Structures are given as C-alpha cells and as structure tokens.
C-alpha cells in the first residue's frame, strides 16, 4: 500500500552514486570529520545510509556543521535534508529540518531544491496521515518542478499524488495519473537497472489500485507483465504476492497459498530489506489466512492472522483490511468458548481501530461493518462480567460493571438529548448563509476595491444559483468562472466570509441540503450517498463528516428524526 516510500527511496539511490561498503571499527569525532572535503563527507553518508543509520548520522552532522561554518547555503540545505532522515520516528524534528532547508532555498534558482524538499515533506505528512498537508507539499513541489521543466521530479510528485487519491477512494483518478507516470517510466527503461526498478514500482502501484477497485482482469494482465520483467530482481516477490492475491480473488485458493508462500520467502530474504517492510508482510499473511480459511484450514489461518497482530504490536502499522483478521480470530475463539482469548483479541482490535482512526481520518465506518465498534464494547463488558462470575470474585467487580453500564447509559442519554436539541434547532431555524454584501471596507487586503466588489458580486450569484452543488469545485475552477485568479478569490473569501475555500463551499452545501430535506419529502427517502451527490459531495463519508461538524448530528439521524417529525 505504501510503495510510495519505496519510490522515493529509489530517488535517493538514483541521485547518489553507489559506493562499496567498508567497515570501520571506530568513527572519528565530528570535529575531525569537519576537516574533510564536503564531497567525502557526502559520499560516506550515502555509503552508510542503507546499512548503518548511526554512522550515516555521524557524517550528516559533520556535513551540516561544515556547511554552516563555510556559510554555503546549498550545502547547508542539503545537510538539513540528510538530518531529516536520521530519526524516522521523530516527525516534528523531520519537519523542522525540512522547513529549515526550504527557508534557505525557497528563493534560489536551483533545479533540485526546494522541489526535492517538498517531496520529502509531503512524504512525512503522508505517512503521518495528514493528507491535506501532504497534498499541499506535493503541489508546491510540482510548481517548482514545472518552473524548471523537470519532468523527472514532476513524474515523481504525480506518482505520490496518485497514491493519495487512491487512499481517498478516487480510484479512477489515481489510475489515470499512474498510467501517465508509467508511460514516462517506459521511456527510461533502456537506460539502467534503476530505471527498470522505477517502472516496476509504478506498475505495482497501478496493479494495487486495480485490485482496490475490484478490477481483477486488468490487475491480472499488468501483473503478468511485471512478473516477467522482475525475474532475477528483488521486486519479483512483490509480483508473486500480487499473483497470490489475484488467485485468491479467482477462488483458486490452493494456488494462491503456493504463490503467497513463495512471495514470503523472497520478502524475508536478509538481502531484500526494502521489500521486507511491514505492509508487504501484512498483505502476505492476510491473504494466506483468507485462502486457508476458504479451504477449511482454520487453525492454520489463525497462525497467519496472529502474525499480523504481532507485526501491529511491534510497529503500530495497520490498514483497514486487517480488521478481517481480528474478526476471524475473535469468532474462532468465540466458537471454542475461549473467553479469555476472545477478550484479548477484542482489545487488540480496539487498539487497531485507534491506530486506523489516527492514520486514516479520511476513511469512515464502511471499514467497520463486519464487527461494529459498539458491539465490540458491549461484548467486552459481557465477557468481563462472565469471567468475573466464573472466578467467583466478590460483588465488587459486579458493582464496577454496573457503574460502567450506568455511566454508558447516562452518556448515551445525554448524547441522544443533545442530538434532539440540535435537531430541533435545525428545524426551527432556517439554514441560510449570511449574504455577501458587496461593501468594501477601508482596510486593504492588497486587492483593488473594484476587483473585490466584482468577486463579491460573483459569489452572491454563485450562492443564489446553488453553484456550490457542482461536484469537484476547486478555487481554480470557481476563479475561472468569476474571471479572476484563485489567489484573489481565496483571499476575498477568507477576509469577507471568515473561512477558507473548502469550509466555505462545504458549509454552503450543508445548509442547502438541510433546507432541501426539510422542504422536499422525496429527499427524505434518499440514501446518504444520494444526498451527498445532491449537495455536491463526491463521497458519502466526507458528506457525513462535514454534516456532523456543521450541525453536531449525522445526516442519518436527521433524516430519521425528520421522518418521525413529519408523521
């Protein structure tokens, strides 16, 4: 899922020379290293980067210290970028180093900086699950790449944007971008082995996107090509993994198991450090477990599902699909009436959900249908109660359980009451946006008053004609419609509407759909997805989340209550 990391690591390998690794028993002090030539320090950094991060850090510190001493701006920025990769778990420090480098190079006419720095920063936010910031960084990097007509970096950024789109469920857009990236990669194939690896990385991402959108036939054709091209390369195991997943979808479970075991053997080779990362192993274990379950080898399936749990325990890496493994384990122990293990894995699943909530904030309850979280909590309390009863513990435990239940009931009662109040407020108050009165204040916002008035009048017309219900509105498209530029448009909206562009559009949509639902009974029978489309949202999840943020209740609750209200 996250081959983007692989791709960007590849950039580093392409940019850098390849050096033979030489062991050193003891490293010289930083002060003595500073006396070396900067290229020698850089070469040593790259030499150690793959195999010994501590030694690499030693040379990165020396490189940065020397660059600052010599007041070399480009080398200082390069040193900051080295330091950003020295502690992968310290997100804040990574952003701090990259921001320092960007500040130095933002006004320099350099082909690589700050383009490459924005890519690194985008990766950092992407891995953190802050997708809007990641996209912002990628777009800034794209601007600089286009300025220097740098097709290589432009292709890399487009590749990363495609993966973001796939995460958000925009599979068609992701596929279109990845296909263009693949066309570019194909022009480089004859140059070097590294360019072949770059092509295969993009091909693998395109296959994964087809698989996510259940287009098995398309994924199958592409994977056959990758399977043949990757022979004798480390990446071959990735296409073996895809082959196993495809055979699972084709219900050829025995063949899938064989292919997945072969993939695992390659992934776990000591010299295959890049492809042995957690996300490949999770996919392997998950589909091995699923395939074994389908041929009634449930006990063997549990072995691989538990391996997933072990990986999550060690790394905190989780994807929505792994919930099926936990559900299978819980159901397995439920069948055996093993309440201790059942309780343990319910707790592990709840922990997994908390990780998903942090890392996949754009995803919603559709990932949790098989084992709804409220049911998990209810089962957990029941099991705890039964276990305490079996052990003949004192009534103290029962009292605690009762207190918890009472607290839950009180919280639920207050929540229902609060929802009811918010519903009544929506019913009693007509939802209307405050009109954009084209009255220009004396305070300057750096735009001509005539232009401001024109934009405000245009926005009035846009609101009155419900232009915001059009799907995929951007500041660029609206600015074009109003014959202005996005910068002026967003500045006027922020100053006169006290909102950024996206909240401005989304709140208009929510206010519009609330009034429509109240006045048109036909809409009360629409699905949430249909209501989202009616309001201009391209996904039900974003619609539900925005509706709740604006009103304090979910659209499903509002529909249910308004139907009762009208009856």
mmCIF file of C-alpha atoms in Angstrom, residues 12-378:
data_model
loop_
_atom_site.group_PDB
_atom_site.id
_atom_site.type_symbol
_atom_site.label_atom_id
_atom_site.label_comp_id
_atom_site.label_asym_id
_atom_site.label_seq_id
_atom_site.Cartn_x
_atom_site.Cartn_y
_atom_site.Cartn_z
ATOM 1 C CA UNK A 12 17.885 8.838 -3.383
ATOM 2 C CA UNK A 13 19.574 5.811 -4.925
ATOM 3 C CA UNK A 14 19.327 7.275 -8.430
ATOM 4 C CA UNK A 15 20.646 10.680 -7.410
ATOM 5 C CA UNK A 16 23.519 9.266 -5.409
ATOM 6 C CA UNK A 17 26.460 7.275 -6.639
ATOM 7 C CA UNK A 18 26.778 3.683 -5.497
ATOM 8 C CA UNK A 19 29.653 3.095 -3.126
ATOM 9 C CA UNK A 20 31.112 -0.124 -1.743
ATOM 10 C CA UNK A 21 30.529 -0.578 1.945
ATOM 11 C CA UNK A 22 33.600 -0.590 4.161
ATOM 12 C CA UNK A 23 33.541 -1.406 7.839
ATOM 13 C CA UNK A 24 35.067 0.971 10.365
ATOM 14 C CA UNK A 25 35.612 -0.145 13.920
ATOM 15 C CA UNK A 26 35.574 3.365 15.312
ATOM 16 C CA UNK A 27 34.386 6.589 13.782
ATOM 17 C CA UNK A 28 36.446 9.772 14.040
ATOM 18 C CA UNK A 29 34.982 12.626 16.047
ATOM 19 C CA UNK A 30 32.661 15.114 14.333
ATOM 20 C CA UNK A 31 35.249 17.880 14.791
ATOM 21 C CA UNK A 32 37.883 15.868 12.956
ATOM 22 C CA UNK A 33 35.411 14.903 10.194
ATOM 23 C CA UNK A 34 34.592 18.571 9.568
ATOM 24 C CA UNK A 35 38.148 18.973 8.230
ATOM 25 C CA UNK A 36 37.431 16.576 5.336
ATOM 26 C CA UNK A 37 36.218 17.710 1.923
ATOM 27 C CA UNK A 38 32.437 18.075 1.795
ATOM 28 C CA UNK A 39 32.154 15.538 -1.054
ATOM 29 C CA UNK A 40 33.995 12.954 1.043
ATOM 30 C CA UNK A 41 31.518 13.518 3.886
ATOM 31 C CA UNK A 42 28.589 13.255 1.484
ATOM 32 C CA UNK A 43 29.916 10.063 -0.067
ATOM 33 C CA UNK A 44 30.374 8.490 3.372
ATOM 34 C CA UNK A 45 26.832 9.470 4.319
ATOM 35 C CA UNK A 46 25.398 7.684 1.273
ATOM 36 C CA UNK A 47 27.731 4.737 1.832
ATOM 37 C CA UNK A 48 26.353 4.088 5.305
ATOM 38 C CA UNK A 49 22.753 5.225 4.792
ATOM 39 C CA UNK A 50 21.325 1.836 3.762
ATOM 40 C CA UNK A 51 23.124 -0.309 6.316
ATOM 41 C CA UNK A 52 24.135 1.713 9.371
ATOM 42 C CA UNK A 53 21.963 4.719 10.171
ATOM 43 C CA UNK A 54 24.033 5.727 13.230
ATOM 44 C CA UNK A 55 27.229 6.005 11.201
ATOM 45 C CA UNK A 56 25.339 7.850 8.470
ATOM 46 C CA UNK A 57 24.079 10.309 11.086
ATOM 47 C CA UNK A 58 27.637 10.916 12.285
ATOM 48 C CA UNK A 59 28.665 12.065 8.797
ATOM 49 C CA UNK A 60 25.426 14.027 8.279
ATOM 50 C CA UNK A 61 26.129 16.048 11.444
ATOM 51 C CA UNK A 62 29.672 16.749 10.282
ATOM 52 C CA UNK A 63 28.487 17.701 6.800
ATOM 53 C CA UNK A 64 25.896 20.160 8.177
ATOM 54 C CA UNK A 65 28.346 21.655 10.682
ATOM 55 C CA UNK A 66 30.931 22.237 7.965
ATOM 56 C CA UNK A 67 28.353 23.778 5.587
ATOM 57 C CA UNK A 68 27.182 26.210 8.273
ATOM 58 C CA UNK A 69 30.792 27.107 9.133
ATOM 59 C CA UNK A 70 31.588 27.831 5.493
ATOM 60 C CA UNK A 71 28.241 29.675 5.028
ATOM 61 C CA UNK A 72 27.360 27.564 1.999
ATOM 62 C CA UNK A 73 23.604 27.870 1.547
ATOM 63 C CA UNK A 74 23.059 24.928 -0.830
ATOM 64 C CA UNK A 75 25.243 22.565 1.190
ATOM 65 C CA UNK A 76 23.534 23.666 4.419
ATOM 66 C CA UNK A 77 20.130 22.864 2.909
ATOM 67 C CA UNK A 78 21.485 19.526 1.755
ATOM 68 C CA UNK A 79 22.762 18.858 5.278
ATOM 69 C CA UNK A 80 19.322 19.625 6.749
ATOM 70 C CA UNK A 81 17.774 17.160 4.296
ATOM 71 C CA UNK A 82 20.270 14.479 5.423
ATOM 72 C CA UNK A 83 19.361 15.100 9.064
ATOM 73 C CA UNK A 84 15.643 14.827 8.303
ATOM 74 C CA UNK A 85 16.078 11.109 7.590
ATOM 75 C CA UNK A 86 18.191 10.260 10.617
ATOM 76 C CA UNK A 87 15.337 9.679 13.072
ATOM 77 C CA UNK A 88 12.313 8.338 11.127
ATOM 78 C CA UNK A 89 10.166 8.202 14.276
ATOM 79 C CA UNK A 90 10.618 11.870 15.212
ATOM 80 C CA UNK A 91 8.071 13.569 12.946
ATOM 81 C CA UNK A 92 8.439 17.063 14.431
ATOM 82 C CA UNK A 93 12.212 17.052 14.072
ATOM 83 C CA UNK A 94 11.944 15.865 10.456
ATOM 84 C CA UNK A 95 9.558 18.704 9.577
ATOM 85 C CA UNK A 96 11.782 21.200 11.410
ATOM 86 C CA UNK A 97 14.868 20.173 9.406
ATOM 87 C CA UNK A 98 12.994 20.206 6.097
ATOM 88 C CA UNK A 99 11.451 23.608 6.830
ATOM 89 C CA UNK A 100 14.916 24.971 7.617
ATOM 90 C CA UNK A 101 16.182 23.692 4.278
ATOM 91 C CA UNK A 102 13.161 25.070 2.393
ATOM 92 C CA UNK A 103 13.590 28.502 4.010
ATOM 93 C CA UNK A 104 17.181 28.614 2.752
ATOM 94 C CA UNK A 105 16.356 27.543 -0.810
ATOM 95 C CA UNK A 106 12.860 28.927 -1.454
ATOM 96 C CA UNK A 107 14.128 31.904 -3.460
ATOM 97 C CA UNK A 108 17.126 30.163 -5.060
ATOM 98 C CA UNK A 109 17.040 29.222 -8.722
ATOM 99 C CA UNK A 110 18.063 25.600 -8.124
ATOM 100 C CA UNK A 111 16.760 22.648 -10.096
ATOM 101 C CA UNK A 112 16.651 20.213 -7.170
ATOM 102 C CA UNK A 113 15.826 22.448 -4.207
ATOM 103 C CA UNK A 114 13.248 23.134 -2.909
ATOM 104 C CA UNK A 115 11.411 20.638 -5.193
ATOM 105 C CA UNK A 116 13.004 17.589 -3.581
ATOM 106 C CA UNK A 117 12.481 19.040 -0.092
ATOM 107 C CA UNK A 118 8.745 19.444 -0.693
ATOM 108 C CA UNK A 119 8.591 15.809 -1.827
ATOM 109 C CA UNK A 120 10.281 14.685 1.393
ATOM 110 C CA UNK A 121 7.984 16.883 3.478
ATOM 111 C CA UNK A 122 4.928 15.581 1.648
ATOM 112 C CA UNK A 123 6.058 12.018 2.361
ATOM 113 C CA UNK A 124 6.402 12.836 6.053
ATOM 114 C CA UNK A 125 2.849 14.224 6.288
ATOM 115 C CA UNK A 126 1.536 11.385 4.136
ATOM 116 C CA UNK A 127 2.997 8.761 6.458
ATOM 117 C CA UNK A 128 1.529 10.651 9.407
ATOM 118 C CA UNK A 129 -1.944 10.531 7.865
ATOM 119 C CA UNK A 130 -2.166 14.314 7.397
ATOM 120 C CA UNK A 131 -3.218 14.014 3.780
ATOM 121 C CA UNK A 132 -4.219 17.632 3.150
ATOM 122 C CA UNK A 133 -0.782 18.871 4.226
ATOM 123 C CA UNK A 134 0.888 16.151 2.151
ATOM 124 C CA UNK A 135 -1.034 17.258 -0.924
ATOM 125 C CA UNK A 136 -0.137 20.891 -0.226
ATOM 126 C CA UNK A 137 3.572 19.997 -0.155
ATOM 127 C CA UNK A 138 3.332 17.925 -3.330
ATOM 128 C CA UNK A 139 1.587 20.770 -5.171
ATOM 129 C CA UNK A 140 4.265 23.257 -4.059
ATOM 130 C CA UNK A 141 6.963 20.858 -5.225
ATOM 131 C CA UNK A 142 5.122 20.390 -8.531
ATOM 132 C CA UNK A 143 5.124 24.155 -9.075
ATOM 133 C CA UNK A 144 8.924 24.291 -8.769
ATOM 134 C CA UNK A 145 9.400 21.184 -10.924
ATOM 135 C CA UNK A 146 7.306 22.745 -13.683
ATOM 136 C CA UNK A 147 9.188 26.025 -13.320
ATOM 137 C CA UNK A 148 12.452 24.194 -14.094
ATOM 138 C CA UNK A 149 10.779 21.941 -16.679
ATOM 139 C CA UNK A 150 11.949 18.989 -14.583
ATOM 140 C CA UNK A 151 9.909 16.087 -15.940
ATOM 141 C CA UNK A 152 11.667 13.598 -13.653
ATOM 142 C CA UNK A 153 10.546 15.258 -10.412
ATOM 143 C CA UNK A 154 7.174 16.172 -11.893
ATOM 144 C CA UNK A 155 6.573 12.487 -12.562
ATOM 145 C CA UNK A 156 7.561 11.522 -9.007
ATOM 146 C CA UNK A 157 5.190 14.076 -7.484
ATOM 147 C CA UNK A 158 2.327 12.994 -9.731
ATOM 148 C CA UNK A 159 3.028 9.397 -8.666
ATOM 149 C CA UNK A 160 2.699 10.362 -4.985
ATOM 150 C CA UNK A 161 -0.465 12.383 -5.616
ATOM 151 C CA UNK A 162 -1.982 9.331 -7.298
ATOM 152 C CA UNK A 163 -1.387 7.256 -4.155
ATOM 153 C CA UNK A 164 -3.119 9.955 -2.081
ATOM 154 C CA UNK A 165 -6.090 9.844 -4.443
ATOM 155 C CA UNK A 166 -6.229 6.074 -4.093
ATOM 156 C CA UNK A 167 -6.314 6.362 -0.298
ATOM 157 C CA UNK A 168 -9.294 8.683 -0.595
ATOM 158 C CA UNK A 169 -11.082 6.155 -2.810
ATOM 159 C CA UNK A 170 -10.653 8.135 -6.055
ATOM 160 C CA UNK A 171 -9.527 5.053 -7.956
ATOM 161 C CA UNK A 172 -10.256 6.279 -11.493
ATOM 162 C CA UNK A 173 -8.240 9.471 -10.984
ATOM 163 C CA UNK A 174 -5.396 7.517 -9.360
ATOM 164 C CA UNK A 175 -5.287 5.055 -12.258
ATOM 165 C CA UNK A 176 -5.219 7.830 -14.852
ATOM 166 C CA UNK A 177 -2.248 9.534 -13.167
ATOM 167 C CA UNK A 178 -0.334 6.269 -12.614
ATOM 168 C CA UNK A 179 -0.808 5.328 -16.264
ATOM 169 C CA UNK A 180 0.762 8.631 -17.322
ATOM 170 C CA UNK A 181 3.628 8.032 -14.874
ATOM 171 C CA UNK A 182 4.087 4.550 -16.326
ATOM 172 C CA UNK A 183 4.308 5.978 -19.832
ATOM 173 C CA UNK A 184 7.099 8.288 -18.676
ATOM 174 C CA UNK A 185 8.893 5.446 -16.868
ATOM 175 C CA UNK A 186 8.736 3.340 -20.041
ATOM 176 C CA UNK A 187 10.836 5.967 -21.868
ATOM 177 C CA UNK A 188 13.657 5.413 -19.357
ATOM 178 C CA UNK A 189 13.694 1.610 -19.401
ATOM 179 C CA UNK A 190 16.737 1.249 -21.646
ATOM 180 C CA UNK A 191 18.978 3.478 -19.506
ATOM 181 C CA UNK A 192 19.758 1.487 -16.370
ATOM 182 C CA UNK A 193 18.668 -1.161 -13.883
ATOM 183 C CA UNK A 194 17.443 1.576 -11.522
ATOM 184 C CA UNK A 195 15.066 2.863 -14.200
ATOM 185 C CA UNK A 196 13.623 -0.642 -14.573
ATOM 186 C CA UNK A 197 13.006 -0.721 -10.819
ATOM 187 C CA UNK A 198 11.269 2.672 -11.037
ATOM 188 C CA UNK A 199 8.989 1.343 -13.780
ATOM 189 C CA UNK A 200 8.169 -1.770 -11.746
ATOM 190 C CA UNK A 201 7.364 0.305 -8.640
ATOM 191 C CA UNK A 202 4.809 2.366 -10.589
ATOM 192 C CA UNK A 203 3.440 -0.757 -12.258
ATOM 193 C CA UNK A 204 2.948 -2.383 -8.856
ATOM 194 C CA UNK A 205 1.053 0.692 -7.584
ATOM 195 C CA UNK A 206 -1.224 0.596 -10.636
ATOM 196 C CA UNK A 207 -1.916 -3.107 -10.028
ATOM 197 C CA UNK A 208 -2.772 -2.384 -6.388
ATOM 198 C CA UNK A 209 -5.169 0.363 -7.493
ATOM 199 C CA UNK A 210 -6.945 -2.038 -9.859
ATOM 200 C CA UNK A 211 -7.190 -4.549 -7.022
ATOM 201 C CA UNK A 212 -8.650 -1.927 -4.645
ATOM 202 C CA UNK A 213 -11.363 -1.170 -7.221
ATOM 203 C CA UNK A 214 -12.010 -4.926 -7.767
ATOM 204 C CA UNK A 215 -10.785 -4.844 -11.396
ATOM 205 C CA UNK A 216 -9.200 -8.257 -11.242
ATOM 206 C CA UNK A 217 -8.836 -8.777 -15.017
ATOM 207 C CA UNK A 218 -6.892 -5.543 -15.502
ATOM 208 C CA UNK A 219 -4.679 -6.294 -12.495
ATOM 209 C CA UNK A 220 -4.037 -9.788 -13.848
ATOM 210 C CA UNK A 221 -2.798 -8.551 -17.236
ATOM 211 C CA UNK A 222 -0.465 -5.973 -15.690
ATOM 212 C CA UNK A 223 0.859 -8.385 -13.080
ATOM 213 C CA UNK A 224 1.852 -10.916 -15.743
ATOM 214 C CA UNK A 225 3.989 -8.214 -17.334
ATOM 215 C CA UNK A 226 5.567 -7.247 -14.020
ATOM 216 C CA UNK A 227 6.101 -10.893 -13.119
ATOM 217 C CA UNK A 228 8.166 -11.463 -16.279
ATOM 218 C CA UNK A 229 10.090 -8.166 -16.107
ATOM 219 C CA UNK A 230 11.052 -8.578 -12.455
ATOM 220 C CA UNK A 231 12.650 -12.014 -12.735
ATOM 221 C CA UNK A 232 16.119 -12.024 -11.126
ATOM 222 C CA UNK A 233 15.262 -8.778 -9.310
ATOM 223 C CA UNK A 234 14.338 -8.341 -5.648
ATOM 224 C CA UNK A 235 11.000 -6.866 -6.699
ATOM 225 C CA UNK A 236 9.921 -10.213 -8.191
ATOM 226 C CA UNK A 237 8.484 -11.240 -4.822
ATOM 227 C CA UNK A 238 6.104 -8.239 -4.954
ATOM 228 C CA UNK A 239 4.546 -9.555 -8.166
ATOM 229 C CA UNK A 240 4.421 -13.056 -6.696
ATOM 230 C CA UNK A 241 2.457 -11.509 -3.839
ATOM 231 C CA UNK A 242 0.079 -9.820 -6.308
ATOM 232 C CA UNK A 243 -0.286 -13.145 -8.110
ATOM 233 C CA UNK A 244 -1.336 -14.841 -4.879
ATOM 234 C CA UNK A 245 -3.898 -12.116 -4.135
ATOM 235 C CA UNK A 246 -5.278 -12.383 -7.680
ATOM 236 C CA UNK A 247 -5.600 -16.163 -7.356
ATOM 237 C CA UNK A 248 -7.496 -15.623 -4.102
ATOM 238 C CA UNK A 249 -9.968 -13.365 -5.934
ATOM 239 C CA UNK A 250 -10.250 -16.021 -8.660
ATOM 240 C CA UNK A 251 -11.123 -18.565 -5.913
ATOM 241 C CA UNK A 252 -8.060 -20.663 -6.761
ATOM 242 C CA UNK A 253 -7.133 -20.881 -3.094
ATOM 243 C CA UNK A 254 -4.592 -23.729 -3.308
ATOM 244 C CA UNK A 255 -2.573 -21.885 -5.995
ATOM 245 C CA UNK A 256 -2.879 -18.667 -4.016
ATOM 246 C CA UNK A 257 -1.327 -20.332 -0.962
ATOM 247 C CA UNK A 258 1.626 -21.621 -3.024
ATOM 248 C CA UNK A 259 2.238 -18.189 -4.616
ATOM 249 C CA UNK A 260 1.968 -16.366 -1.290
ATOM 250 C CA UNK A 261 4.462 -18.733 0.368
ATOM 251 C CA UNK A 262 6.919 -18.061 -2.493
ATOM 252 C CA UNK A 263 6.388 -14.331 -2.079
ATOM 253 C CA UNK A 264 7.041 -14.563 1.655
ATOM 254 C CA UNK A 265 10.251 -16.465 1.052
ATOM 255 C CA UNK A 266 11.501 -13.605 -1.148
ATOM 256 C CA UNK A 267 10.230 -10.869 1.138
ATOM 257 C CA UNK A 268 12.020 -12.344 4.147
ATOM 258 C CA UNK A 269 15.410 -12.756 2.480
ATOM 259 C CA UNK A 270 18.093 -10.936 4.512
ATOM 260 C CA UNK A 271 19.326 -9.004 1.451
ATOM 261 C CA UNK A 272 15.822 -7.832 0.488
ATOM 262 C CA UNK A 273 15.492 -5.085 3.110
ATOM 263 C CA UNK A 274 13.316 -2.754 1.030
ATOM 264 C CA UNK A 275 10.594 -5.295 0.214
ATOM 265 C CA UNK A 276 10.543 -6.860 3.679
ATOM 266 C CA UNK A 277 8.728 -3.815 5.070
ATOM 267 C CA UNK A 278 5.639 -4.364 7.173
ATOM 268 C CA UNK A 279 2.957 -3.567 4.601
ATOM 269 C CA UNK A 280 4.109 -6.339 2.233
ATOM 270 C CA UNK A 281 4.208 -8.867 5.065
ATOM 271 C CA UNK A 282 0.740 -7.843 6.258
ATOM 272 C CA UNK A 283 -0.714 -8.412 2.781
ATOM 273 C CA UNK A 284 1.007 -11.803 2.556
ATOM 274 C CA UNK A 285 -0.216 -13.015 5.953
ATOM 275 C CA UNK A 286 -3.719 -11.619 5.400
ATOM 276 C CA UNK A 287 -4.350 -13.388 2.092
ATOM 277 C CA UNK A 288 -2.676 -16.575 3.294
ATOM 278 C CA UNK A 289 -5.101 -16.594 6.210
ATOM 279 C CA UNK A 290 -8.085 -15.857 3.966
ATOM 280 C CA UNK A 291 -7.106 -18.571 1.479
ATOM 281 C CA UNK A 292 -6.588 -21.160 4.230
ATOM 282 C CA UNK A 293 -9.975 -20.295 5.725
ATOM 283 C CA UNK A 294 -11.635 -20.895 2.350
ATOM 284 C CA UNK A 295 -10.274 -24.457 2.210
ATOM 285 C CA UNK A 296 -11.386 -25.130 5.803
ATOM 286 C CA UNK A 297 -7.909 -24.910 7.341
ATOM 287 C CA UNK A 298 -8.990 -22.516 10.049
ATOM 288 C CA UNK A 299 -6.283 -23.412 12.572
ATOM 289 C CA UNK A 300 -3.515 -22.705 10.041
ATOM 290 C CA UNK A 301 -5.262 -19.479 9.062
ATOM 291 C CA UNK A 302 -5.161 -18.331 12.678
ATOM 292 C CA UNK A 303 -1.355 -18.695 12.667
ATOM 293 C CA UNK A 304 -1.038 -16.088 9.892
ATOM 294 C CA UNK A 305 -3.700 -13.805 11.339
ATOM 295 C CA UNK A 306 -1.776 -13.801 14.615
ATOM 296 C CA UNK A 307 1.403 -12.927 12.721
ATOM 297 C CA UNK A 308 -0.408 -9.776 11.562
ATOM 298 C CA UNK A 309 -1.233 -8.958 15.179
ATOM 299 C CA UNK A 310 2.436 -9.445 16.119
ATOM 300 C CA UNK A 311 3.517 -7.011 13.381
ATOM 301 C CA UNK A 312 0.983 -4.427 14.507
ATOM 302 C CA UNK A 313 2.131 -4.890 18.099
ATOM 303 C CA UNK A 314 5.744 -4.190 17.081
ATOM 304 C CA UNK A 315 5.236 -1.428 14.527
ATOM 305 C CA UNK A 316 1.780 0.130 15.109
ATOM 306 C CA UNK A 317 1.284 -0.256 11.340
ATOM 307 C CA UNK A 318 -2.316 -1.042 10.405
ATOM 308 C CA UNK A 319 -4.535 -0.871 7.332
ATOM 309 C CA UNK A 320 -8.342 -1.214 7.313
ATOM 310 C CA UNK A 321 -8.205 -4.669 5.714
ATOM 311 C CA UNK A 322 -6.510 -6.223 8.770
ATOM 312 C CA UNK A 323 -9.723 -5.894 10.774
ATOM 313 C CA UNK A 324 -10.964 -9.018 8.971
ATOM 314 C CA UNK A 325 -8.088 -10.968 10.542
ATOM 315 C CA UNK A 326 -9.059 -9.848 14.052
ATOM 316 C CA UNK A 327 -12.736 -10.600 13.412
ATOM 317 C CA UNK A 328 -11.777 -14.115 12.266
ATOM 318 C CA UNK A 329 -9.640 -14.698 15.389
ATOM 319 C CA UNK A 330 -12.397 -13.419 17.695
ATOM 320 C CA UNK A 331 -15.020 -15.605 16.023
ATOM 321 C CA UNK A 332 -12.653 -18.586 16.210
ATOM 322 C CA UNK A 333 -12.288 -18.242 19.976
ATOM 323 C CA UNK A 334 -15.985 -17.498 20.321
ATOM 324 C CA UNK A 335 -16.726 -20.877 18.697
ATOM 325 C CA UNK A 336 -14.318 -22.538 21.141
ATOM 326 C CA UNK A 337 -15.958 -20.662 24.050
ATOM 327 C CA UNK A 338 -12.483 -19.401 24.978
ATOM 328 C CA UNK A 339 -13.492 -16.114 26.551
ATOM 329 C CA UNK A 340 -10.004 -15.150 27.732
ATOM 330 C CA UNK A 341 -8.571 -15.169 24.215
ATOM 331 C CA UNK A 342 -11.767 -13.686 22.838
ATOM 332 C CA UNK A 343 -11.428 -10.746 25.221
ATOM 333 C CA UNK A 344 -7.712 -10.354 24.465
ATOM 334 C CA UNK A 345 -8.268 -10.064 20.704
ATOM 335 C CA UNK A 346 -11.250 -7.757 21.127
ATOM 336 C CA UNK A 347 -8.888 -5.435 22.994
ATOM 337 C CA UNK A 348 -6.288 -5.836 20.241
ATOM 338 C CA UNK A 349 -8.926 -4.998 17.618
ATOM 339 C CA UNK A 350 -9.963 -1.902 19.532
ATOM 340 C CA UNK A 351 -6.291 -0.877 19.667
ATOM 341 C CA UNK A 352 -6.043 -1.460 15.910
ATOM 342 C CA UNK A 353 -9.126 0.736 15.416
ATOM 343 C CA UNK A 354 -7.467 3.545 17.358
ATOM 344 C CA UNK A 355 -4.465 3.351 15.006
ATOM 345 C CA UNK A 356 -6.754 3.411 11.976
ATOM 346 C CA UNK A 357 -8.612 6.384 13.386
ATOM 347 C CA UNK A 358 -5.327 8.306 13.722
ATOM 348 C CA UNK A 359 -3.810 7.307 10.378
ATOM 349 C CA UNK A 360 -6.863 7.104 8.150
ATOM 350 C CA UNK A 361 -9.019 10.030 9.233
ATOM 351 C CA UNK A 362 -10.480 10.373 5.755
ATOM 352 C CA UNK A 363 -11.877 6.840 5.941
ATOM 353 C CA UNK A 364 -15.116 6.121 7.773
ATOM 354 C CA UNK A 365 -17.370 3.421 9.207
ATOM 355 C CA UNK A 366 -17.516 1.412 5.967
ATOM 356 C CA UNK A 367 -14.358 -0.380 7.174
ATOM 357 C CA UNK A 368 -16.051 -1.423 10.370
ATOM 358 C CA UNK A 369 -19.201 -3.166 9.120
ATOM 359 C CA UNK A 370 -18.125 -6.703 9.911
ATOM 360 C CA UNK A 371 -17.629 -6.019 13.582
ATOM 361 C CA UNK A 372 -19.077 -2.715 14.676
ATOM 362 C CA UNK A 373 -17.196 -0.983 17.484
ATOM 363 C CA UNK A 374 -20.235 -0.521 19.753
ATOM 364 C CA UNK A 375 -20.887 -4.263 19.539
ATOM 365 C CA UNK A 376 -17.265 -4.907 20.430
ATOM 366 C CA UNK A 377 -17.553 -2.788 23.548
ATOM 367 C CA UNK A 378 -20.812 -4.497 24.517
#
